Structure formats: C-alpha cells, structure tokens
C-alpha cells in the first residue's frame, strides 16, 4: 500500500488536504502533532484496475488517475466525463496576467509563447520580468522581447515596475520567479503581488508529476490567488494522472497547455476533446514500455 504524509498548520487543514487529494473516502492511517505542525498519514487512493478490452478504462488506469475520479469517469463517454468534472476557460488578458509556478515549470517559456501570439496578432504586449532570483533571467527575457518588439520592463531597474500599468492598457504578462508552494511567506508574497497589480494569476505546472504532489501544489497556488492552470511538458509526460488529479480537485480553470520546449511552438488550447485525445493516445502506446520494465 502506498502512503503519503501530509503536514499542515492545523489538523483541520491536514484533513481537508487529504480529502482534496483522495476524495471523501480518504483512509487516514495515523495523525500526530509534530512541533508546530500537524501531520497525518493517509493511504493513497488505489487506481482503477487495467481493462485492456475497454480503451477508456485502460487509459484511466494507465495514467494513474486517482480512483475517486477514475471510477466516476469510467462508465461515462470520455468527453462528457471530462467536461462534466473539470473546468475549462480562456485566459483573461483584461488584467495583467501573473505567471506563477514552481521552479522550472515553464513560466518564462509560457510568457514568451503568449507574447509571441499577441505579436503575431498585431498587438504589442508588455512583458514584465519579476524574477530577480535566477541569474540571467532578465537578460534572456529582454533579448526575446527585443526580437518580438514587445515592451519589456524589469522590476529591478524600474522603480515600482510591478505597479506601472502601461498607459495603453496593453496585454501585460508578468513572469515570476519559481516559488515554493510549501513556503508560506512565498505564497503570501504571491497573493500580495496579484493584489498589487490587480492581476489574475495562472499556475504553470508541469504534467507528469505524482497525483498527490500535483494536488498539493495546485491547492497552495490556488489559495494564493491562482485561478487558471497552464500545464506544461505534455509532449514529454506520458501519464497525466497528476494533471487530472489537480484539475479535478482544485478549482482552477484549464486554459492553455505547453506541448513543446521550442519558443516558436504556440501553446495549445485545452478543451475536453484535447484532454481526452491525450489520455487515450498515451494509454494506447503503453505496451512496449511496460514490457521493457
Ligand atoms: N518539452 C517541453 N519543455 C518545456 C515546456 N515548457 C518549458 N519547457 C522547458 O523547460 C525548461 C524550463 O523552462 P522555463 O520557462 O525557463 O521555466 P521557468 O518556470 O521559467 O523556470 P524558473 O524561472 O527557473 O523557475 C526550459 O528548458 C524549457 O525549454 C514544454 O511544454 N515542453
Ligand atoms: Mg523563468
């Protein structure tokens, strides 16, 4: 049996997290106080058993979609199952878009792809670099913006850069540094940044992470203000259980997805049909790798 340890500031929060990850039937194995935190150990959701005769059930099993989601989906037509339980929408560019996520998730790549889309549509966006942590982050983004002819602002060189709203109300993309969802002060910072710019925050999160981790990361960013989800690395992630678990457990709208590591490739719009196709296609090619193990 696989188990997971969940820590939170209160026992109530730890139980809420367990239910979010595992559904209402989460099996709690142990609970205790550890210093100033509370810790509970939960049994991880068993996954749906494989069913080679039924491609949809087989795909749900292959992707490691938590049983409380997969069992509800298994007997429905795929499109209806996905459309009925996940939320899909468009990114809102009427307000500055704050592009947040854990380190290395693809935030800068997403920023550049979105900026490129605007430029190709004849709209000059403003790109703000708010990453003062990673060496070279500003120079890299500045160079790409020069090529695109997008307006570039660096928060380090422009006093109050974050608050400076472009006069023309251009679409504004704010590329944040990687943040640790389990660091309260970083999440507090994110919340205040989103408020400061009256922005809307999107969580950029790689697909292919473990389901429980994905839900925890998504719920921390959601609590800090994120309302949209931009999954990345769909081209190199075979299993989408983490992505589905996060989108099925945390109220974030699926919007666009990163499906390539090349700046020149656009983000793809996430729709129920897009997700179902990805789930079924990856599920179909599982045999050779499973046999090689
Ligand atoms: N294959 C693939 N690679 C991606 C995708 N999105 C981003 N990458 C790659 O992932 C790496 C990290 O991307 P960045 O955009 O720099 O990530 P970041 O979140 O800005 O990273 P930090 O700012 O350091 O936190 C780069 O090598 C990107 O080319 C994707 O959808 N598919
Ligand atoms: Mg970056």
XYZ file of C-alpha atoms and ligand atoms in Angstrom:
326
model
C 0.000 0.000 0.000
C 1.326 3.451 -0.899
C 1.088 6.088 1.808
C 1.536 9.830 1.917
C 2.354 12.134 4.793
C 0.518 15.467 4.816
C 1.613 18.336 7.062
C -0.409 21.466 7.750
C -0.736 24.257 10.291
C -3.844 22.686 11.814
C -5.362 19.236 11.920
C -8.413 20.585 10.096
C -6.276 21.796 7.221
C -4.422 18.479 7.069
C -7.714 16.556 6.821
C -9.065 18.980 4.224
C -5.931 18.430 2.139
C -6.311 14.641 2.457
C -9.895 14.842 1.251
C -8.923 17.104 -1.613
C -6.249 14.664 -2.754
C -8.088 11.413 -2.143
C -11.775 12.213 -2.113
C -14.223 11.855 0.744
C -13.239 8.246 1.491
C -9.582 9.058 2.261
C -8.206 6.429 4.603
C -6.315 8.101 7.469
C -3.714 5.746 8.949
C -2.175 7.981 11.576
C -2.350 11.546 12.902
C 0.020 13.336 15.229
C 1.418 16.711 16.238
C 4.993 17.467 15.156
C 6.292 20.633 16.770
C 4.155 23.476 15.456
C 2.704 21.391 12.622
C 0.141 18.629 12.392
C 0.882 15.528 10.421
C -1.393 12.833 9.083
C -0.521 9.684 7.180
C -3.014 8.643 4.519
C -3.317 5.562 2.345
C -3.078 6.566 -1.300
C -6.082 6.024 -3.493
C -5.909 2.691 -5.307
C -6.023 3.226 -9.057
C -8.618 1.768 -11.383
C -7.552 -1.759 -12.459
C -6.442 -2.025 -16.108
C -9.034 -3.218 -18.608
C -7.435 -3.975 -21.997
C -10.872 -4.607 -23.549
C -12.016 -1.055 -22.793
C -9.639 1.667 -24.082
C -11.140 4.390 -21.873
C -10.868 2.369 -18.642
C -7.425 1.214 -19.737
C -6.336 4.824 -20.249
C -7.672 5.922 -16.850
C -5.718 3.112 -15.225
C -2.548 3.757 -17.257
C -2.475 7.455 -16.360
C -2.768 6.740 -12.634
C -5.862 8.885 -12.262
C -6.970 8.667 -8.616
C -9.751 6.130 -8.167
C -12.271 8.630 -6.831
C -12.093 10.478 -10.160
C -11.469 7.487 -12.448
C -14.349 5.396 -11.126
C -16.764 8.285 -11.748
C -15.409 8.695 -15.296
C -15.111 5.029 -16.270
C -18.754 4.446 -17.183
C -19.352 7.757 -18.964
C -18.481 8.740 -22.523
C -14.972 10.275 -22.268
C -15.859 13.800 -23.468
C -18.876 14.033 -21.150
C -16.913 12.704 -18.168
C -14.098 15.223 -18.613
C -16.351 18.182 -19.489
C -18.629 17.422 -16.547
C -15.998 17.409 -13.841
C -13.152 19.716 -14.902
C -13.368 23.406 -15.582
C -12.146 24.909 -18.875
C -11.807 28.545 -19.847
C -9.834 31.289 -21.570
C -7.006 33.298 -20.041
C -8.184 36.769 -19.052
C -5.968 39.461 -20.591
C -8.109 42.399 -19.478
C -5.979 42.421 -16.354
C -2.230 41.786 -16.010
C -1.573 38.054 -16.145
C 0.711 36.938 -13.313
C 2.510 33.788 -14.443
C 3.401 31.791 -11.347
C 4.516 28.291 -10.515
C 7.216 26.140 -9.006
C 10.840 26.475 -10.190
C 11.474 25.248 -13.721
C 7.782 24.724 -14.507
C 7.927 26.601 -17.812
C 6.776 30.074 -16.697
C 9.214 32.023 -18.861
C 8.548 29.779 -21.856
C 4.808 30.320 -21.354
C 5.318 34.096 -21.087
C 7.257 34.170 -24.346
C 4.748 31.958 -26.166
C 1.874 34.187 -25.067
C 3.804 37.335 -26.041
C 4.557 35.811 -29.451
C 0.879 35.080 -30.006
C -0.020 38.720 -29.345
C 2.720 39.993 -31.632
C 1.584 37.685 -34.444
C -1.941 39.037 -33.974
C -0.639 42.598 -34.364
C -0.902 43.514 -30.658
C 2.183 44.735 -28.779
C 2.201 43.216 -25.305
C 4.087 44.374 -22.231
C 6.289 41.744 -20.615
C 7.435 42.296 -17.041
C 10.292 40.305 -15.588
C 9.790 39.900 -11.856
C 12.392 37.152 -11.478
C 15.320 38.659 -9.636
C 16.451 35.273 -8.282
C 17.769 33.456 -11.321
C 20.970 34.782 -12.863
C 20.377 35.932 -16.423
C 16.573 35.708 -16.226
C 16.102 39.372 -17.104
C 18.671 39.450 -19.938
C 17.167 36.326 -21.510
C 13.627 37.685 -21.467
C 14.772 41.156 -22.565
C 16.529 39.653 -25.593
C 13.450 37.678 -26.619
C 11.252 40.755 -26.199
C 13.628 42.783 -28.391
C 13.245 40.210 -31.153
C 9.470 40.230 -30.715
C 9.325 44.026 -30.353
C 7.331 43.550 -27.166
C 7.634 46.205 -24.477
C 9.930 44.913 -21.719
C 10.031 46.089 -18.118
C 12.325 44.776 -15.421
C 11.155 45.138 -11.839
C 14.750 45.597 -10.653
C 15.545 48.548 -12.907
C 12.157 50.297 -12.923
C 11.084 51.520 -9.523
C 7.583 50.268 -8.899
C 7.741 48.278 -12.135
C 5.032 45.924 -10.966
C 2.609 48.740 -10.311
C 3.406 50.595 -13.504
C 0.372 49.911 -15.677
C 1.015 50.546 -19.357
C -0.878 53.642 -20.431
C -2.315 51.912 -23.499
C -3.642 49.048 -21.388
C -1.729 46.586 -23.470
C -1.961 42.930 -22.544
C 0.537 42.562 -19.704
C 2.396 39.376 -18.862
C 4.312 39.165 -15.583
C 6.922 36.398 -15.382
C 7.547 35.491 -11.742
C 10.458 33.614 -10.199
C 9.949 29.973 -9.251
C 8.117 29.763 -5.931
C 7.937 27.072 -3.278
C 4.257 26.306 -2.683
C 5.068 24.994 0.776
C 6.766 28.203 1.878
C 4.068 30.350 3.456
C 5.946 33.615 3.012
C 6.427 32.969 -0.718
C 2.718 32.226 -1.126
C 1.856 35.372 0.880
C 4.144 37.326 -1.469
C 2.367 35.922 -4.485
C -1.030 36.863 -3.082
C 0.083 40.443 -2.419
C 1.704 40.751 -5.851
C -1.512 39.688 -7.587
C -3.467 42.213 -5.494
C -0.895 44.950 -6.058
C -1.236 44.785 -9.832
C -4.973 43.970 -9.757
C -3.990 40.969 -11.810
C -5.173 37.483 -12.467
C -2.781 34.637 -11.693
C -2.178 31.495 -13.702
C -0.368 28.497 -12.266
C 2.138 26.948 -14.656
C 2.676 23.359 -13.588
C 4.395 20.513 -15.395
C 2.334 17.456 -16.250
C 3.871 14.150 -15.231
C 4.115 14.854 -11.513
C 2.683 12.466 -8.964
C -1.067 12.963 -8.412
C -0.837 13.810 -4.702
C 2.012 16.294 -5.270
C 0.140 17.947 -8.132
C -2.966 18.452 -5.983
C -0.931 19.888 -3.120
C 0.974 22.276 -5.383
C -2.197 23.362 -7.180
C -4.116 23.931 -3.968
C -1.347 26.089 -2.434
C -1.133 28.271 -5.551
C -4.917 28.463 -5.709
C -5.050 29.622 -2.091
C -2.504 32.292 -3.053
C -4.798 33.594 -5.792
C -4.265 31.466 -8.901
C -7.459 30.874 -10.860
C -6.129 29.414 -14.115
C -3.973 26.376 -14.789
C -1.442 26.109 -17.612
C 0.023 22.610 -17.689
C 3.371 22.229 -19.483
C 5.547 19.392 -20.794
C 2.617 17.465 -22.207
C 4.955 16.400 -25.016
C 7.315 14.631 -22.621
C 4.856 13.377 -19.987
C 3.153 10.092 -20.756
C 0.970 9.955 -17.667
C -1.471 12.757 -16.974
C -2.837 11.488 -13.653
C -1.206 14.385 -11.781
C -2.720 16.987 -14.075
C -6.195 15.414 -13.935
C -5.992 14.999 -10.149
C -5.077 18.682 -9.721
C -7.724 19.990 -12.128
C -10.316 17.651 -10.619
C -9.612 18.590 -7.015
C -8.729 22.284 -7.062
C -10.954 24.998 -8.607
C -8.565 26.095 -11.343
C -9.630 26.559 -14.956
C -7.693 24.606 -17.564
C -6.740 27.102 -20.247
C -3.689 26.507 -22.398
C -1.012 23.828 -22.401
C 2.691 23.740 -23.182
C 3.317 20.891 -25.598
C 6.816 21.737 -26.808
C 10.123 23.043 -25.499
C 10.525 25.313 -28.530
C 9.736 29.015 -28.225
C 8.396 29.018 -31.779
C 5.641 26.495 -30.987
C 2.431 28.035 -29.660
C 0.604 26.935 -26.534
C -2.385 24.730 -27.298
C -5.916 25.427 -26.069
C -7.066 22.842 -23.538
C -10.576 21.567 -24.220
C -12.286 18.342 -23.088
C -11.615 16.857 -26.540
C -7.921 17.816 -26.343
C -7.545 16.147 -22.953
C -9.475 13.023 -23.923
C -7.325 12.624 -27.047
C -4.152 12.932 -24.971
C -5.428 10.447 -22.389
C -6.451 7.859 -24.984
C -3.364 8.269 -27.194
C -0.840 7.864 -24.364
C -2.860 4.954 -22.949
C -2.612 3.136 -26.282
C 1.203 3.160 -26.530
C 1.849 1.761 -23.084
C 2.647 -1.860 -24.006
C 6.311 -1.681 -25.170
C 7.473 0.379 -22.181
C 5.503 -1.716 -19.677
C 7.107 -4.891 -21.131
C 10.591 -3.411 -21.067
C 10.402 -2.773 -17.308
N 9.449 19.685 -23.668
C 8.998 20.805 -23.104
N 9.850 21.625 -22.468
C 9.362 22.741 -21.899
C 7.983 23.081 -21.919
N 7.824 24.253 -21.253
C 9.046 24.621 -20.827
N 9.979 23.721 -21.219
C 11.423 23.720 -20.953
O 11.594 23.667 -19.543
C 12.753 24.400 -19.164
C 12.376 25.426 -18.117
O 11.503 26.373 -18.717
P 11.399 27.862 -18.179
O 10.356 28.540 -18.976
O 12.727 28.506 -18.100
O 10.888 27.538 -16.715
P 10.617 28.600 -15.545
O 9.405 28.118 -14.834
O 10.593 29.970 -16.083
O 11.913 28.355 -14.648
P 12.433 29.307 -13.433
O 12.220 30.722 -13.858
O 13.886 28.937 -13.305
O 11.633 28.931 -12.231
C 13.302 25.029 -20.438
O 14.338 24.212 -20.914
C 12.115 24.995 -21.387
O 12.530 24.910 -22.723
C 7.088 22.176 -22.601
O 5.868 22.346 -22.672
N 7.646 21.056 -23.159
Mg 11.645 31.693 -15.522
